[in-house]
mmCIF file of C-alpha atoms in Angstrom:
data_model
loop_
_atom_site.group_PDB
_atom_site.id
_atom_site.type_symbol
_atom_site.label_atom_id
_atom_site.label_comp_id
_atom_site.label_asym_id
_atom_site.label_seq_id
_atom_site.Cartn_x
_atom_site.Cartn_y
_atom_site.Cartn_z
ATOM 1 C CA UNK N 2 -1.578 45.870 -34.890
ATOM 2 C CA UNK N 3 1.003 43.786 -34.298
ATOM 3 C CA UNK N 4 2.648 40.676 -36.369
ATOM 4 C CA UNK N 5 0.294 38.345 -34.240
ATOM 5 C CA UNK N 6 -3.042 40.444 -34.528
ATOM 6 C CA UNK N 7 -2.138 40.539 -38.239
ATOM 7 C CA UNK N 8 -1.912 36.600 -38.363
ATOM 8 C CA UNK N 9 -4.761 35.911 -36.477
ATOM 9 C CA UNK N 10 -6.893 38.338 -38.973
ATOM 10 C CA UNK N 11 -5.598 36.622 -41.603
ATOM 11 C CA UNK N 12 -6.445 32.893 -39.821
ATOM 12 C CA UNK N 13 -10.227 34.224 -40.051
ATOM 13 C CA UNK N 14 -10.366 34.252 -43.595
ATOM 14 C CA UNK N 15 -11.815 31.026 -44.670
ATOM 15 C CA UNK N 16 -8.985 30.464 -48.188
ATOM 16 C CA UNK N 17 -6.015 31.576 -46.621
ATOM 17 C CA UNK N 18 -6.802 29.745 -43.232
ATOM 18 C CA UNK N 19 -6.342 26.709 -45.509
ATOM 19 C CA UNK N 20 -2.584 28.336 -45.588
ATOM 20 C CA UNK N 21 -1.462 27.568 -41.946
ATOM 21 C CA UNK N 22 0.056 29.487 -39.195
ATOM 22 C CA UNK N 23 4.013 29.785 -40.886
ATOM 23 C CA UNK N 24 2.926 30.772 -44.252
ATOM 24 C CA UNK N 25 0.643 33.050 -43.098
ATOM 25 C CA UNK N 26 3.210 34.636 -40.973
ATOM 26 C CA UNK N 27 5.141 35.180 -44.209
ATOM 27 C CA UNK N 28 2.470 36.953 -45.340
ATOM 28 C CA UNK N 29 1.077 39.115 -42.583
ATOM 29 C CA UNK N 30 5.217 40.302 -42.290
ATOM 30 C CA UNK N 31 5.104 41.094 -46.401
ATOM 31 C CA UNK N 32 1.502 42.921 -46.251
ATOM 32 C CA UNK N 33 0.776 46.474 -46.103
ATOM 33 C CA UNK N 34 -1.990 47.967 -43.584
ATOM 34 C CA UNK N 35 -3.608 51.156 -44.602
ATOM 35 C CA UNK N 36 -6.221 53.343 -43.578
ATOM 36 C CA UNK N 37 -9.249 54.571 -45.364
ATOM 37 C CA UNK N 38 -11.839 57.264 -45.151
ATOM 38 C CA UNK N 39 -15.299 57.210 -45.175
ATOM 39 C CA UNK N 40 -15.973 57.483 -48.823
ATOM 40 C CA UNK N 41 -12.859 56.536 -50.711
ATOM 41 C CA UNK N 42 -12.629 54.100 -53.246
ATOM 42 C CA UNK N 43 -10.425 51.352 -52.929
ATOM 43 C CA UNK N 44 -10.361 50.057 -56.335
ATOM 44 C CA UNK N 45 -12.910 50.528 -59.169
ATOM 45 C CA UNK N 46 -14.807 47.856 -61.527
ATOM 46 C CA UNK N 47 -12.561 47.154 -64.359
ATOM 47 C CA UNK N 48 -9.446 48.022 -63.112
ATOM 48 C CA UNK N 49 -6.347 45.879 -63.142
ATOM 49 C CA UNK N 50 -6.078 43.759 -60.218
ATOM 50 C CA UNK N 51 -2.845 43.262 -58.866
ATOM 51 C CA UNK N 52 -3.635 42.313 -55.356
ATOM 52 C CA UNK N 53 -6.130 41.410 -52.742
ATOM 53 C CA UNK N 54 -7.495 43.007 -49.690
ATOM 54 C CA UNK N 55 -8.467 41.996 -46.281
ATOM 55 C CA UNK N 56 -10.652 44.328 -44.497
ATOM 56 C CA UNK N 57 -8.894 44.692 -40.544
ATOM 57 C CA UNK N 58 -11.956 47.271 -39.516
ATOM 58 C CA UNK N 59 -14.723 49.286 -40.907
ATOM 59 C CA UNK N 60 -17.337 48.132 -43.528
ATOM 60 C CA UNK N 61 -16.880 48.436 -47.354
ATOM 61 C CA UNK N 62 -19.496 48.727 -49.940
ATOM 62 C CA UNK N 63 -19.046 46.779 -53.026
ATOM 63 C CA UNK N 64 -21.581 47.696 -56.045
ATOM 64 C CA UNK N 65 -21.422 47.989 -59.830
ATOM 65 C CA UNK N 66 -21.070 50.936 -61.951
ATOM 66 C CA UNK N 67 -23.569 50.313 -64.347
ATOM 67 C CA UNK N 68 -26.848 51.487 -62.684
ATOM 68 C CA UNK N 69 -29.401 49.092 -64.280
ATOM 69 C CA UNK N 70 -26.885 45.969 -63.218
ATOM 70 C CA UNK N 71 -26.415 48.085 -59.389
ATOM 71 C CA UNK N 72 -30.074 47.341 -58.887
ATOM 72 C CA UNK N 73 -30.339 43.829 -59.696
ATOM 73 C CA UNK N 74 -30.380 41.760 -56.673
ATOM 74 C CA UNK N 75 -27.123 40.100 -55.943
ATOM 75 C CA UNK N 76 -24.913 42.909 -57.466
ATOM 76 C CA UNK N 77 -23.906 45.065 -54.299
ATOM 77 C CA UNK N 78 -22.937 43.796 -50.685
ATOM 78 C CA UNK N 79 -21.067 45.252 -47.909
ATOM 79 C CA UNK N 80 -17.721 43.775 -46.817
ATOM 80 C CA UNK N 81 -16.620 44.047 -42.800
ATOM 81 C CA UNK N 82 -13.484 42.941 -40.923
ATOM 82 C CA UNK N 83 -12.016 39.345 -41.739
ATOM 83 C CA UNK N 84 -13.726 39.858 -45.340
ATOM 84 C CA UNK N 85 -10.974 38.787 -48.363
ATOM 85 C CA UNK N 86 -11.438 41.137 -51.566
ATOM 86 C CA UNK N 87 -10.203 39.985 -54.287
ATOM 87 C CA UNK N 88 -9.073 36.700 -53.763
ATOM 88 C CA UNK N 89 -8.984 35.633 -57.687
ATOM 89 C CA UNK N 90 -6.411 38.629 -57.757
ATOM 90 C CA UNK N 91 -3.922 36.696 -55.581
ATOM 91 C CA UNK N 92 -3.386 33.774 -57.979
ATOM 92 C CA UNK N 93 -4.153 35.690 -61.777
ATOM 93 C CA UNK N 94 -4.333 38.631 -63.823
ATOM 94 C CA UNK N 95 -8.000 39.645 -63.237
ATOM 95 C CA UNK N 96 -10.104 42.639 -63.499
ATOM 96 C CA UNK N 97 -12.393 43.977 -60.373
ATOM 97 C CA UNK N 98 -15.810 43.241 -60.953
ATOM 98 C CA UNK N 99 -16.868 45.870 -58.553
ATOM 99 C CA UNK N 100 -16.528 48.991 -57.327
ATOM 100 C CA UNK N 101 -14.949 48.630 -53.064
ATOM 101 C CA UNK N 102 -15.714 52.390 -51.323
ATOM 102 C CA UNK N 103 -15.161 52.651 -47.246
ATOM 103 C CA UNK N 104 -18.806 53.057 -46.224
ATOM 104 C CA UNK N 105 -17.262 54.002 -42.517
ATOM 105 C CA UNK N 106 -13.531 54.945 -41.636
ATOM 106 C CA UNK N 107 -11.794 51.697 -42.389
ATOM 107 C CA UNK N 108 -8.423 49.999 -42.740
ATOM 108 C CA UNK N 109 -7.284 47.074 -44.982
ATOM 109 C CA UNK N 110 -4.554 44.700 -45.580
ATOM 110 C CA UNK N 111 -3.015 44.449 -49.098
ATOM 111 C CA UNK N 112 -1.640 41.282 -50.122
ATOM 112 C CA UNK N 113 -0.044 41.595 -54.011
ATOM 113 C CA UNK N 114 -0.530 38.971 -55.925
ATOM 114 C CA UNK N 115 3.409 38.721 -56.588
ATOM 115 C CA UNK N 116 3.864 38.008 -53.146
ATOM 116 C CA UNK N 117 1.695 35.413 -51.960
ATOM 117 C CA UNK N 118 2.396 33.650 -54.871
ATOM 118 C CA UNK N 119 6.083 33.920 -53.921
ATOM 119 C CA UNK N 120 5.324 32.916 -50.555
ATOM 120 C CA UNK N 121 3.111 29.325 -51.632
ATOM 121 C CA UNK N 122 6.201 28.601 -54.080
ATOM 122 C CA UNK N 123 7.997 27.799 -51.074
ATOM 123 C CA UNK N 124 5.491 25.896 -49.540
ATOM 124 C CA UNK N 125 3.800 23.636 -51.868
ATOM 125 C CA UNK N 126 1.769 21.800 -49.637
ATOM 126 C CA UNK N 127 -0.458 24.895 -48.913
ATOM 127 C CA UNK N 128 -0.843 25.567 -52.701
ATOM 128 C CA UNK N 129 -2.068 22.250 -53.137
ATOM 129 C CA UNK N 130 -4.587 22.902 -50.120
ATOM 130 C CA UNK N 131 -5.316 26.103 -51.664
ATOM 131 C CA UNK N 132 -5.796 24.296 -55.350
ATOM 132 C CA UNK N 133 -8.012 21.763 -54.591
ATOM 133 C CA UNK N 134 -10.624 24.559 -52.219
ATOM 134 C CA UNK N 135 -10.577 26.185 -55.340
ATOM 135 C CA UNK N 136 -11.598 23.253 -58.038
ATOM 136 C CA UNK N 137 -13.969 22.402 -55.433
ATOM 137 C CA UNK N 138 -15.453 25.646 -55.558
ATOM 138 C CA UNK N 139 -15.304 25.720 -59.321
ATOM 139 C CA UNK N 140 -17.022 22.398 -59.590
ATOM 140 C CA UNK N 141 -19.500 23.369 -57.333
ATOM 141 C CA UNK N 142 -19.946 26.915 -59.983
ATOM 142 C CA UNK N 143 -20.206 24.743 -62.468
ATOM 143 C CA UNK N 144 -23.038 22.531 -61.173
ATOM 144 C CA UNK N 145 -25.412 25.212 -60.481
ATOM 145 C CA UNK N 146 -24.618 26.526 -63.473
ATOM 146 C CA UNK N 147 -25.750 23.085 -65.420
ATOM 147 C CA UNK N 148 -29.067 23.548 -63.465
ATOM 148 C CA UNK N 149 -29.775 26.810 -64.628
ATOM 149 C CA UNK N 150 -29.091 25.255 -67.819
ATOM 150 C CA UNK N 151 -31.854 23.380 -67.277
ATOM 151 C CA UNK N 152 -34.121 25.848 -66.320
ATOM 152 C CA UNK N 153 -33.447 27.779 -69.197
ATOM 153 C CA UNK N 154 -33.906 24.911 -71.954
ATOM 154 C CA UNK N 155 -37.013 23.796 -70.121
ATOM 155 C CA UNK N 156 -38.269 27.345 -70.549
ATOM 156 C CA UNK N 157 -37.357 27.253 -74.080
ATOM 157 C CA UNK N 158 -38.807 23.820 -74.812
ATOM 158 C CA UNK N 159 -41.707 23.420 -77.306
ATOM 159 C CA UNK N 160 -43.695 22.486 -74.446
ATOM 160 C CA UNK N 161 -44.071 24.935 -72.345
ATOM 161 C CA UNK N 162 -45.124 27.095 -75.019
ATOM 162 C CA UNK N 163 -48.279 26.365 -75.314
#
């Protein structure tokens, strides 16, 4: 792929659109592509993030270790080109809260954390961008998590007991 495919990859992906064209030039020069066969494991829950991924082709499987949580609904999905894994892992010290395995022959784009924070340092304008998509995003977290709040204590009221 070349330096313009790369960009335009990375222009799909809904955060880092929010980037613009120059920084994510920066970044598409400073990533790494690599392949990956069917079946290998990218990263595994509970390891040390240090970086995100962008899937450039292929599909990914993302599921959970623990087998009783792997068959609740919501705790696998699959992951295909333009898809951003691990985008907490670009701005802090995280841990992977699933397990990413190529479910075809894929390839993805790494993007350490050290260097896209590097590269918004230099253009503060797109870490604000990037700030406020994420406290909107956390607000919005936080929300539904006050109405499953209210679920809950309505459950747990004296009322409904009966």
């Amino acid at each position: 792929m070349s330096i313009e495919d790369d960009i335009a990859l990375l222009d799909r992906v809904p955060l880092l659109r929010l980037l613009g064209k120059d920084v994510l030039r920066v970044i598409a020069i400073s990533a790494e592509t690599r392949p990956l066969n069917e079946g290998e494991i990218l990263f595994r829950e509970g390891q040390f993030a240090e970086a995100g991924y962008v899937v450039v082709r292929g599909r990914l499987g993302l599921t959970r270790e623990d087998p009783a949580l792997a068959r609740r609904p919501g705790q696998s999905a699959e992951a295909g080109p333009g898809s951003l894994l691990g985008e907490m892992a670009l701005i802090t010290e995280t841990k992977r809260p699933a397990t990413a395995t190529a479910l075809e022959p894929s390839a993805i784009m790494r993007i350490p954390r050290v260097i896209f924070l590097r590269t918004i340092e230099g253009y503060p304008d797109a870490a604000i961008r990037i700030g406020r998509e994420l406290s909107e995003r956390l607000s919005d977290t936080l929300g539904e998590l006050d109405g499953v709040r209210v679920k809950i204590e309505a459950l747990d009221s004296p009322s409904s007991r009966r």
